[in-house]
Amino acid sequence: MVSSTHWLASQSAMAVLEDGGNAYDAAVAAGFVLHVVEPHLNGPAGEVPIILAPAGGPVRVLCGQGVAPAGATVAHYRDGLGLDLVPGTGPLAAAVPGAFDAWMLLLRDHGTKRIGEVLAHAIGYAEDGHPPVERVGQTVEAVRELFETEWASSAEVYLPGGIAPTPGELFRNPCLAATWRRLVAEAEAAGGTDRVAQIEAAREVWRSGFIAEALVRQAARPTLDTSGERHAGTLTAADLAAWSATYEDPVTYDWRGWTLCKAGPWSQGPAFLQQLALLPDELPAYGSADYVHLLVEGCKLAMADREAWYGDAADVPLDELLSAPYNAERRSLIGAEASHELRPGTPGGRKAELSARARAVASGASAYDPQGILAGTGAAAGAGEPTVARNGATRGDTCHLDVVDRWGNMVAATPSGGWLQANPVVPELGFPLGTRLQMAWLEEGLPNSLAPGRRPRTTLTPSLALKDGVPVMAFGTPGGDQQDQWQVHFFLSVALRPAVRGGLDLQGAIDAPNWHNDSFPGSFYPRGMRPGSLTVESGTDPAVIEELRVRGHDVTVAEPWSEGRLCAVARDPRTGVLSAAANPRGMQGYAVGR
């Protein structure tokens, strides 16, 4: 079974499974197809966290989040360039690219296919064309002026003949296809017939070969970014050569016979777990105003702790943050009325240190959206798609894919970054650099301070769930700060609602009306917040909406089917029966299997 945010990625993964590949071969093939068909949501120079559960083996996290380059210091950005925030676009925001190497490690260590076999589908869609989704063309139109006046290499790919990608007409990226063809050829020449040697050779091409050389040249080009100035980045050949994707143990939390597995606090994943830890033993009726209020207020507390304590630049007191006593104390803060405050806790008696920006937006002294990034987007901002301002500022987004195979291998991955609207296309390669450093603060001494060799805290957060110690479900969603809101609602819907035909009701849980709040500092430039906000789908019970407003929530009723882009696959350990579901929102998600 496969579920992903685009039908062509799901079908490509299924083709690999039908050809004898396993879940990991299929996931890699789908990941590279997503780079082609959702270039406004992810790219090869972006990042991807992956959670995998090999049949009979331990759950592992594969970190495809690159670190800040050696030259990316707070002093350089603040004192040298006069910046208060890392720009949301341009090479200054580029971390060491992480996605490609993570996919290669997954293929090397857990797959069975050769690199040419898993890249064949992406090469085909880039070379022969694919019908682009509407948002690709809309995103390109939003930055048309920037492309035509500043980012000529992007215009060459995404505005051929002055025409943006159009639904129903084939769109091609021959430069990207040529990049992958050359990579495969060089890998096969260096590695001979040995599958692993080919993959290692491809990794070297990325880190020190023609791809690395092109990425470094692009990073050195002064580029107009959201600051309104032209800046060169800090990425060097040494940065690329020194970095590799890594494996680590997942962070886990046990809840009512389930074990939830997430990436560590370099992601926002543990915030999902803390939201479960904040739940009382007795829950209100599912879907009631009491239920929604409880989850929203618990989310605010977990996200306040994320803001204060999560990051790769300090030791995170994770055991304390997920402990029962700490969360019992935090739970006591949830009252009958909606909170409009940012209230981080004091794990182990430690005092929270917040960035100046977080303090400003929490106090209302700084506007939520000073660059107009979300202006005029309406409910679309909740649909998990990127939004773009006229100056090129973006609120980028993400993809997701889940696979389970006939042997019970399971994988969840959330590729993101390297968005077409966030950096110019590298002329020799056909794809842009990423911009994940925008999530780090330009202040010393914070857990998420910009620091060379450290990962910026990411919103990317795939999930894997075990039941009674056995892997049962892989799931996730795009959506930035909303990911670990929508996923909590989805999981509780699966866990709390009656089974359907003896199994998990994945599709019912995905289809249920969803919601999110923005009552904490956002992870994307310009890093704003809306205290007390709550956005719900119009399918929510009107009586529930009215009661939430009475309780002080600033409720926005969004359009139907506007909240979330969840994907999920599952395996019943009793019967071996597989299931999958995909999101109808946006008409892109696709579940397939047999």
Coordinates of C-alpha atoms in Angstrom, one line a residue:
M1 CA 0.0 0.0 0.0
V2 CA 1.1 3.5 -0.8
S3 CA -0.3 6.9 0.1
S4 CA 1.3 10.2 -0.9
T5 CA 0.3 13.8 -1.7
H6 CA 0.5 13.3 -5.4
W7 CA -1.1 10.5 -7.6
L8 CA 2.0 10.1 -9.8
A9 CA 4.3 9.6 -6.8
S10 CA 1.9 7.0 -5.4
Q11 CA 1.6 5.2 -8.7
S12 CA 5.4 5.2 -9.2
A13 CA 5.9 3.7 -5.8
M14 CA 3.3 1.1 -6.5
A15 CA 5.1 0.2 -9.8
V16 CA 8.3 -0.4 -7.9
L17 CA 6.4 -2.7 -5.4
E18 CA 4.8 -4.6 -8.3
D19 CA 8.3 -5.0 -9.8
G20 CA 9.5 -6.8 -6.7
G21 CA 10.9 -3.9 -4.8
N22 CA 10.3 -3.3 -1.1
A23 CA 8.8 -0.4 0.8
Y24 CA 12.1 1.5 0.9
D25 CA 12.8 1.2 -2.9
A26 CA 9.2 2.4 -3.4
A27 CA 9.6 5.4 -1.1
V28 CA 12.8 6.5 -2.8
A29 CA 11.2 6.3 -6.2
A30 CA 8.2 8.3 -4.9
G31 CA 10.4 10.9 -3.2
F32 CA 12.2 11.7 -6.5
V33 CA 8.9 11.9 -8.4
L34 CA 7.6 14.4 -5.8
H35 CA 10.6 16.6 -6.6
V36 CA 9.4 16.7 -10.2
V37 CA 5.6 17.0 -9.8
E38 CA 5.4 19.2 -6.6
P39 CA 8.4 21.5 -7.1
H40 CA 6.6 24.3 -5.2
L41 CA 6.6 22.0 -2.2
N42 CA 9.9 20.2 -2.2
G43 CA 13.1 19.6 -4.1
P44 CA 16.4 17.5 -4.1
A45 CA 18.3 20.2 -2.2
G46 CA 15.6 20.4 0.5
E47 CA 15.3 18.1 3.4
V48 CA 13.4 14.9 4.5
P49 CA 13.0 13.2 7.9
I50 CA 12.1 9.6 7.5
I51 CA 10.8 7.1 10.1
L52 CA 11.2 3.4 9.1
A53 CA 10.1 0.2 10.7
P54 CA 11.8 -2.8 9.1
A55 CA 9.8 -6.0 9.5
G56 CA 11.0 -7.6 12.7
G57 CA 13.5 -4.8 13.4
P58 CA 13.6 -1.7 15.5
V59 CA 12.0 1.6 14.5
R60 CA 14.6 4.1 13.3
V61 CA 14.7 7.8 12.3
L62 CA 16.8 8.8 9.3
C63 CA 17.6 12.5 9.5
G64 CA 17.8 14.2 6.2
Q65 CA 17.9 17.7 7.7
G66 CA 21.1 19.4 6.8
V67 CA 23.0 21.7 9.2
A68 CA 24.0 25.3 9.0
P69 CA 27.2 25.9 7.0
A70 CA 30.4 26.8 8.8
G71 CA 30.0 30.4 7.8
A72 CA 26.4 30.7 9.0
T73 CA 27.0 32.5 12.2
V74 CA 24.8 35.0 14.1
A75 CA 27.6 37.5 14.0
H76 CA 27.8 37.3 10.2
Y77 CA 24.0 37.8 9.7
R78 CA 23.5 40.4 12.4
D79 CA 26.7 42.4 12.6
G80 CA 28.0 41.8 9.1
L81 CA 24.8 42.1 7.2
G82 CA 22.5 44.0 9.6
L83 CA 19.7 41.4 9.7
D84 CA 17.4 40.6 12.5
L85 CA 15.9 37.5 10.9
V86 CA 17.3 35.0 8.4
P87 CA 15.6 35.9 5.1
G88 CA 12.8 33.6 4.0
T89 CA 14.3 33.3 0.5
G90 CA 17.7 33.3 -1.2
P91 CA 21.0 31.6 -0.5
L92 CA 21.5 33.1 2.9
A93 CA 18.7 30.8 4.1
A94 CA 20.3 27.6 2.6
A95 CA 21.4 24.9 5.0
V96 CA 23.5 22.0 3.7
P97 CA 21.1 20.1 1.4
G98 CA 19.8 17.0 3.1
A99 CA 17.1 15.2 1.1
F100 CA 19.3 13.5 -1.6
D101 CA 21.7 11.9 0.8
A102 CA 18.9 10.6 3.1
W103 CA 17.1 9.0 0.1
M104 CA 20.5 7.4 -0.9
L105 CA 21.1 6.0 2.6
L106 CA 17.6 4.6 2.8
L107 CA 18.1 2.9 -0.6
R108 CA 21.6 1.6 0.3
D109 CA 20.8 0.2 3.7
H110 CA 17.2 -1.0 3.3
G111 CA 16.4 -1.1 -0.4
T112 CA 17.0 -3.7 -3.1
K113 CA 17.0 -1.7 -6.3
R114 CA 19.7 0.1 -8.2
I115 CA 19.8 3.9 -8.3
G116 CA 18.9 3.9 -12.0
E117 CA 15.8 1.8 -11.4
V118 CA 14.4 4.1 -8.6
L119 CA 15.2 7.3 -10.5
A120 CA 13.7 6.1 -13.8
H121 CA 10.2 7.4 -12.9
A122 CA 11.4 10.9 -11.9
I123 CA 13.6 11.1 -15.1
G124 CA 10.6 10.1 -17.2
Y125 CA 8.3 12.7 -15.8
A126 CA 10.9 15.4 -16.0
E127 CA 12.0 14.6 -19.5
D128 CA 8.7 13.5 -21.1
G129 CA 6.4 15.8 -19.0
H130 CA 3.6 15.6 -16.5
P131 CA 0.3 17.5 -16.1
P132 CA 1.1 20.1 -13.4
V133 CA -1.3 20.7 -10.5
E134 CA -2.9 24.1 -10.4
R135 CA -0.8 25.4 -7.5
V136 CA 2.4 25.1 -9.5
G137 CA 1.3 27.6 -12.1
Q138 CA -0.3 29.8 -9.5
T139 CA 2.9 29.9 -7.5
V140 CA 5.0 30.7 -10.6
E141 CA 2.5 33.5 -11.5
A142 CA 2.8 35.0 -8.0
V143 CA 6.6 35.4 -8.4
R144 CA 6.6 36.0 -12.2
E145 CA 8.0 39.5 -11.8
L146 CA 10.8 38.3 -9.6
F147 CA 11.7 35.5 -12.0
E148 CA 11.6 37.8 -15.0
T149 CA 13.7 40.6 -13.4
E150 CA 16.0 38.8 -11.0
W151 CA 15.9 35.0 -11.1
A152 CA 16.4 34.4 -14.9
S153 CA 17.4 30.7 -14.4
S154 CA 14.0 30.1 -12.7
A155 CA 12.2 31.8 -15.5
E156 CA 14.0 29.6 -18.0
V157 CA 12.6 26.5 -16.4
Y158 CA 9.2 27.6 -15.1
L159 CA 8.3 30.4 -17.7
P160 CA 9.3 28.8 -21.0
G161 CA 8.1 31.2 -23.7
G162 CA 6.7 33.4 -20.9
I163 CA 4.0 30.8 -20.1
A164 CA 3.7 29.3 -16.6
P165 CA 2.9 25.6 -16.1
T166 CA -0.7 25.0 -17.1
P167 CA -3.0 22.2 -15.9
G168 CA -3.8 19.8 -18.6
E169 CA -0.7 20.6 -20.6
L170 CA 2.5 18.6 -20.2
F171 CA 5.2 20.4 -18.3
R172 CA 8.9 19.4 -18.6
N173 CA 12.1 20.0 -16.8
P174 CA 14.7 18.7 -19.2
C175 CA 17.6 20.2 -17.2
L176 CA 16.6 18.2 -14.1
A177 CA 16.2 15.0 -16.2
A178 CA 19.7 15.6 -17.6
T179 CA 21.1 16.0 -14.1
W180 CA 19.8 12.7 -13.0
R181 CA 20.8 10.9 -16.2
R182 CA 24.4 12.2 -15.7
L183 CA 24.4 11.2 -12.0
V184 CA 23.2 7.7 -12.8
A185 CA 25.8 7.3 -15.6
E186 CA 28.6 8.5 -13.4
A187 CA 27.5 6.3 -10.5
E188 CA 27.2 3.2 -12.8
A189 CA 30.7 3.9 -14.3
A190 CA 32.3 4.3 -10.9
G191 CA 30.4 1.5 -9.1
G192 CA 30.3 -1.2 -11.8
T193 CA 27.6 -3.8 -11.3
D194 CA 27.7 -3.5 -7.5
R195 CA 24.4 -1.8 -6.3
V196 CA 25.9 -0.4 -3.1
A197 CA 29.0 0.9 -4.9
Q198 CA 26.8 2.7 -7.4
I199 CA 24.8 4.4 -4.5
E200 CA 28.1 5.4 -2.8
A201 CA 29.4 6.8 -6.1
A202 CA 26.2 8.8 -6.5
R203 CA 26.6 10.2 -3.0
E204 CA 30.1 11.4 -3.9
V205 CA 28.8 13.0 -7.1
W206 CA 26.4 15.0 -4.9
R207 CA 28.9 15.9 -2.2
S208 CA 32.0 16.7 -4.3
G209 CA 31.2 16.2 -8.0
F210 CA 29.5 18.2 -10.7
I211 CA 26.4 18.7 -8.5
A212 CA 28.3 20.0 -5.5
E213 CA 30.3 22.4 -7.8
A214 CA 27.0 23.8 -9.2
L215 CA 25.4 24.2 -5.8
V216 CA 28.4 26.1 -4.4
R217 CA 28.5 28.4 -7.5
Q218 CA 24.8 29.2 -7.0
A219 CA 25.2 29.9 -3.2
A220 CA 28.0 32.4 -4.0
R221 CA 25.7 34.4 -6.4
P222 CA 24.3 37.6 -4.8
T223 CA 20.5 37.0 -4.9
L224 CA 17.6 39.3 -4.1
D225 CA 15.8 37.9 -1.0
T226 CA 13.0 38.9 1.4
S227 CA 15.2 41.5 3.1
G228 CA 15.0 43.5 -0.1
E229 CA 18.8 43.3 -0.6
R230 CA 21.0 40.9 -2.7
H231 CA 23.0 38.5 -0.6
A232 CA 25.3 35.6 -1.3
G233 CA 25.0 32.5 0.9
T234 CA 27.5 30.7 3.1
L235 CA 27.4 27.2 1.7
T236 CA 30.9 25.9 0.6
A237 CA 32.4 22.8 -0.9
A238 CA 33.7 21.8 2.5
D239 CA 30.2 22.0 4.0
L240 CA 28.8 19.7 1.3
A241 CA 31.7 17.2 1.6
A242 CA 31.5 17.0 5.4
W243 CA 27.9 16.3 5.9
S244 CA 25.9 13.0 5.7
A245 CA 22.4 12.0 6.7
T246 CA 22.3 10.0 10.0
Y247 CA 20.3 7.4 11.8
E248 CA 19.0 7.9 15.3
D249 CA 16.5 6.4 17.7
P250 CA 12.9 7.8 17.7
V251 CA 11.4 9.7 20.5
T252 CA 8.5 7.7 21.8
Y253 CA 5.4 8.0 24.0
D254 CA 3.0 5.3 25.2
W255 CA -0.7 6.1 25.2
R256 CA -3.5 3.6 25.8
G257 CA -1.7 0.7 24.2
W258 CA -0.2 2.7 21.4
T259 CA 3.4 3.8 21.0
L260 CA 3.9 6.9 18.9
C261 CA 7.4 7.3 17.3
K262 CA 8.7 10.7 16.2
A263 CA 11.9 12.5 15.3
G264 CA 13.8 14.3 18.0
P265 CA 13.5 17.9 19.1
W266 CA 15.5 19.2 16.1
S267 CA 12.0 18.7 14.6
Q268 CA 8.7 19.6 16.2
G269 CA 7.8 15.9 16.5
P270 CA 7.9 15.7 20.3
A271 CA 5.2 18.4 20.4
F272 CA 2.8 15.7 19.1
L273 CA 3.8 13.4 22.0
Q274 CA 3.4 16.2 24.5
Q275 CA -0.1 16.9 23.3
L276 CA -1.0 13.3 24.1
A277 CA 0.8 13.6 27.5
L278 CA -1.4 16.6 28.3
L279 CA -4.6 14.7 27.8
P280 CA -6.6 13.7 31.0
D281 CA -7.6 10.2 31.7
E282 CA -11.2 11.0 30.9
L283 CA -11.7 12.7 27.5
P284 CA -14.8 14.8 26.5
A285 CA -17.0 13.4 23.8
Y286 CA -15.2 13.2 20.5
G287 CA -15.9 16.3 18.3
S288 CA -17.6 18.2 21.0
A289 CA -16.8 21.8 21.9
D290 CA -15.2 20.5 25.1
Y291 CA -13.0 18.1 23.1
V292 CA -11.9 20.7 20.6
H293 CA -11.2 23.3 23.3
L294 CA -9.1 20.7 25.3
L295 CA -7.0 19.8 22.2
V296 CA -6.5 23.5 21.2
E297 CA -5.4 24.6 24.6
G298 CA -3.1 21.6 25.0
C299 CA -1.6 22.4 21.7
K300 CA -0.8 25.9 22.7
L301 CA 1.1 24.7 25.8
A302 CA 3.0 22.1 23.8
M303 CA 3.9 24.7 21.1
A304 CA 5.0 27.2 23.7
D305 CA 7.4 24.5 25.1
R306 CA 8.5 23.9 21.5
E307 CA 9.4 27.6 21.2
A308 CA 11.2 27.7 24.4
W309 CA 13.1 24.4 24.6
Y310 CA 13.4 22.7 21.2
G311 CA 16.4 23.0 18.9
D312 CA 19.7 21.5 18.0
A313 CA 21.9 24.2 19.6
A314 CA 21.3 23.1 23.2
D315 CA 20.4 20.1 25.4
V316 CA 16.7 19.7 25.3
P317 CA 15.1 18.5 28.6
L318 CA 12.9 16.1 26.7
D319 CA 12.4 13.5 29.4
E320 CA 11.0 16.2 31.7
L321 CA 8.9 17.7 28.9
L322 CA 7.2 14.4 28.3
S323 CA 6.9 13.3 32.0
A324 CA 3.6 12.8 33.8
P325 CA 4.3 15.2 36.7
Y326 CA 5.3 18.0 34.4
N327 CA 2.3 17.6 32.1
A328 CA -0.1 17.3 35.0
E329 CA 1.1 20.7 36.2
R330 CA 0.8 22.1 32.6
R331 CA -2.7 20.6 32.3
S332 CA -3.8 22.6 35.3
L333 CA -3.3 25.7 33.2
I334 CA -6.1 24.7 30.8
G335 CA -9.2 26.6 31.9
A336 CA -12.7 27.1 30.6
E337 CA -11.7 30.1 28.5
A338 CA -9.3 30.3 25.6
S339 CA -5.8 31.4 26.4
H340 CA -4.3 34.3 24.5
E341 CA -0.8 34.0 26.1
L342 CA 2.4 32.2 25.1
R343 CA 3.1 30.1 28.3
P344 CA 6.2 28.0 28.2
G345 CA 6.9 25.8 31.2
T346 CA 9.8 25.4 33.5
P347 CA 11.0 21.8 33.2
G348 CA 13.3 20.9 36.1
G349 CA 12.9 24.5 37.4
R350 CA 14.8 25.9 34.4
K351 CA 13.6 29.3 33.2
A352 CA 12.5 29.6 29.6
E353 CA 14.5 31.8 27.2
L354 CA 12.5 33.2 24.4
S355 CA 13.8 35.1 21.4
A356 CA 13.1 38.8 21.2
R357 CA 10.9 38.2 18.1
A358 CA 8.8 35.6 20.0
R359 CA 8.4 37.9 22.9
A360 CA 7.3 40.7 20.6
V361 CA 4.7 38.8 18.6
A362 CA 3.4 37.2 21.8
S363 CA 2.9 40.7 23.3
G364 CA 1.2 42.0 20.2
A365 CA 4.0 44.6 19.7
S366 CA 4.8 43.1 16.3
A367 CA 2.3 42.4 13.5
Y368 CA 1.4 38.9 12.7
D369 CA 2.1 39.3 9.0
P370 CA 4.1 42.4 8.2
Q371 CA 5.2 41.3 4.8
G372 CA 1.7 40.5 3.6
I373 CA 2.7 36.9 3.0
L374 CA -0.8 35.6 3.9
A375 CA -2.8 38.5 2.7
G376 CA -5.6 37.5 0.3
T377 CA -5.0 33.8 0.7
G378 CA -8.0 33.1 2.7
A379 CA -8.6 29.5 3.6
A380 CA -5.9 28.3 1.1
A381 CA -3.3 29.0 3.7
G382 CA -4.7 26.1 5.8
A383 CA -4.8 23.7 2.9
G384 CA -1.1 22.9 3.2
E385 CA 0.1 24.8 0.1
P386 CA 2.7 27.6 0.0
T387 CA 1.6 31.2 -0.2
V388 CA 3.7 33.9 -1.8
A389 CA 3.8 37.7 -1.5
R390 CA 4.6 40.1 -4.3
N391 CA 8.2 40.6 -3.0
G392 CA 8.9 36.9 -3.3
A393 CA 8.4 36.2 0.4
T394 CA 7.0 32.7 0.8
R395 CA 5.3 30.5 3.3
G396 CA 6.6 27.3 1.9
D397 CA 5.2 23.8 2.4
T398 CA 5.8 20.2 2.1
C399 CA 4.9 16.7 0.7
H400 CA 4.3 13.4 2.5
L401 CA 4.4 9.7 1.6
D402 CA 3.8 6.4 3.4
V403 CA 4.5 2.9 2.2
V404 CA 3.9 -0.6 3.7
D405 CA 4.9 -3.7 1.7
R406 CA 4.0 -7.4 1.6
W407 CA 6.7 -8.2 4.1
G408 CA 5.5 -5.7 6.7
N409 CA 8.2 -3.1 6.1
M410 CA 6.8 0.4 6.8
V411 CA 8.1 3.9 6.2
A412 CA 6.8 7.5 6.6
A413 CA 8.6 10.4 5.0
T414 CA 8.0 14.2 4.8
P415 CA 10.1 15.7 2.0
S416 CA 10.2 19.5 1.9
G417 CA 12.3 22.6 1.1
G418 CA 14.1 23.5 -2.1
W419 CA 11.0 25.2 -3.2
L420 CA 10.9 26.8 -6.7
Q421 CA 9.7 30.1 -5.2
A422 CA 12.4 30.3 -2.5
N423 CA 15.7 30.3 -4.4
P424 CA 16.7 30.6 -8.0
V425 CA 17.0 27.4 -10.0
V426 CA 20.6 26.3 -10.2
P427 CA 21.1 26.8 -14.0
E428 CA 23.2 23.6 -14.5
L429 CA 20.9 21.4 -12.4
G430 CA 17.2 22.3 -12.8
F431 CA 16.4 22.7 -9.1
P432 CA 17.0 25.4 -6.4
L433 CA 18.7 25.4 -3.0
G434 CA 16.7 25.2 0.2
T435 CA 15.9 27.9 2.7
R436 CA 15.5 26.0 6.0
L437 CA 17.9 28.3 8.0
Q438 CA 15.0 30.8 8.1
M439 CA 13.7 28.7 11.1
A440 CA 16.8 29.5 13.3
W441 CA 17.0 32.6 15.4
L442 CA 19.7 35.3 15.0
E443 CA 20.3 35.4 18.8
E444 CA 22.9 33.6 20.7
G445 CA 22.2 31.2 23.6
L446 CA 18.8 29.9 22.4
P447 CA 18.1 26.2 21.7
N448 CA 17.3 27.2 18.1
S449 CA 20.0 29.8 17.6
L450 CA 21.7 29.8 14.2
A451 CA 24.9 27.8 14.8
P452 CA 27.4 26.3 12.3
G453 CA 27.0 22.5 12.2
R454 CA 23.7 22.5 13.9
R455 CA 20.3 21.7 12.4
P456 CA 17.7 24.5 12.3
R457 CA 14.6 23.3 14.1
T458 CA 12.2 22.0 11.4
T459 CA 8.4 21.6 11.3
L460 CA 8.8 18.3 9.3
T461 CA 7.4 15.5 11.4
P462 CA 6.4 12.1 10.0
S463 CA 4.8 9.6 12.4
L464 CA 4.8 5.9 13.0
A465 CA 2.5 4.1 15.5
L466 CA 2.9 0.8 17.1
K467 CA 0.1 -1.1 18.9
D468 CA 1.1 -3.4 21.7
G469 CA 4.7 -3.1 20.4
V470 CA 4.0 -4.0 16.8
P471 CA 4.2 -1.4 13.9
V472 CA 0.7 -0.7 12.8
M473 CA 0.4 2.7 11.1
A474 CA 2.6 5.2 9.2
F475 CA 1.1 8.7 8.6
G476 CA 1.9 12.4 8.2
T477 CA 0.9 15.6 6.4
P478 CA 2.3 18.8 4.9
G479 CA 1.4 22.0 6.7
G480 CA 4.4 23.6 8.5
D481 CA 3.4 24.4 12.1
Q482 CA 0.0 22.8 11.5
Q483 CA 1.5 19.3 10.9
D484 CA 1.5 18.2 14.6
Q485 CA -1.9 19.7 15.1
W486 CA -3.7 17.9 12.2
Q487 CA -1.8 14.6 12.9
V488 CA -2.9 14.6 16.6
H489 CA -6.5 15.0 15.5
F490 CA -6.1 12.3 12.9
F491 CA -4.5 9.8 15.4
L492 CA -7.1 10.4 18.0
S493 CA -9.9 9.9 15.5
V494 CA -8.3 6.5 14.6
A495 CA -7.7 5.6 18.2
L496 CA -11.0 6.7 19.7
R497 CA -13.6 6.0 17.0
P498 CA -15.1 2.5 16.4
A499 CA -13.3 0.2 13.9
V500 CA -14.8 -0.2 10.5
R501 CA -15.1 -3.7 9.1
G502 CA -12.8 -4.9 11.9
G503 CA -10.0 -2.5 11.0
L504 CA -8.8 1.0 11.4
D505 CA -10.9 3.7 9.8
L506 CA -8.1 5.6 8.2
Q507 CA -10.2 7.4 5.6
G508 CA -12.9 8.4 8.1
A509 CA -10.2 9.9 10.3
I510 CA -8.7 11.8 7.4
D511 CA -12.1 13.1 6.2
A512 CA -13.3 14.3 9.6
P513 CA -13.4 18.1 9.9
N514 CA -10.1 19.4 11.1
W515 CA -8.7 22.6 12.6
H516 CA -5.6 24.5 13.6
N517 CA -4.5 27.5 15.7
D518 CA -1.7 30.0 15.3
S519 CA -1.3 31.0 18.9
F520 CA 2.5 30.6 19.0
P521 CA 5.4 32.1 17.0
G522 CA 5.4 30.7 13.5
S523 CA 8.5 28.8 12.2
F524 CA 8.5 30.6 8.8
Y525 CA 9.6 34.1 8.0
P526 CA 8.3 36.6 9.2
R527 CA 7.8 34.5 12.4
G528 CA 4.4 35.9 13.5
M529 CA 1.5 34.6 15.6
R530 CA -2.2 35.2 16.2
P531 CA -3.0 34.8 19.9
G532 CA -6.3 33.1 20.5
S533 CA -6.8 32.2 16.8
L534 CA -8.6 29.0 15.8
T535 CA -9.4 28.1 12.2
V536 CA -12.0 25.4 11.6
E537 CA -13.4 23.8 8.5
S538 CA -16.9 24.8 7.5
G539 CA -18.0 21.2 8.1
T540 CA -17.6 21.7 11.8
D541 CA -20.9 21.6 13.8
P542 CA -22.2 25.2 14.0
A543 CA -23.1 24.7 17.6
V544 CA -19.6 23.7 18.4
I545 CA -18.3 26.8 16.6
E546 CA -20.6 29.0 18.6
E547 CA -19.6 27.5 21.9
L548 CA -15.9 27.9 21.0
R549 CA -16.5 31.6 20.4
V550 CA -18.3 31.9 23.7
R551 CA -15.2 30.5 25.3
G552 CA -13.0 33.2 23.8
H553 CA -11.6 31.5 20.8
D554 CA -11.1 33.9 17.8
V555 CA -12.7 31.4 15.3
T556 CA -12.3 31.7 11.6
V557 CA -14.5 29.4 9.6
A558 CA -12.5 28.3 6.5
E559 CA -13.8 26.8 3.3
P560 CA -14.8 23.1 3.1
W561 CA -12.0 20.6 2.8
S562 CA -9.3 23.2 3.6
E563 CA -7.5 21.8 6.6
G564 CA -4.8 19.2 6.2
R565 CA -3.3 16.9 3.5
L566 CA -2.9 13.7 5.6
C567 CA -1.7 10.4 4.2
A568 CA -1.7 7.0 6.0
V569 CA -1.0 3.3 5.6
A570 CA -1.6 0.6 8.1
R571 CA -1.0 -3.2 8.6
D572 CA -3.2 -5.3 10.9
P573 CA -0.8 -7.5 12.8
R574 CA -3.4 -10.1 13.5
T575 CA -4.3 -10.7 9.9
G576 CA -1.6 -9.1 7.8
V577 CA -4.2 -7.1 5.9
L578 CA -3.0 -3.8 4.6
S579 CA -4.9 -0.5 4.3
A580 CA -4.3 3.0 3.1
A581 CA -6.1 6.3 2.8
A582 CA -5.3 9.7 1.2
N583 CA -6.6 13.2 1.6
P584 CA -9.4 14.5 -0.7
R585 CA -8.4 18.1 0.1
G586 CA -6.8 19.6 -3.0
M587 CA -7.5 16.5 -5.2
Q588 CA -3.8 15.5 -5.3
G589 CA -3.5 12.8 -2.6
Y590 CA -3.7 9.2 -3.7
A591 CA -3.8 5.9 -2.0
V592 CA -3.1 2.7 -4.0
G593 CA -2.4 -0.9 -3.3
R594 CA -3.4 -4.5 -3.7

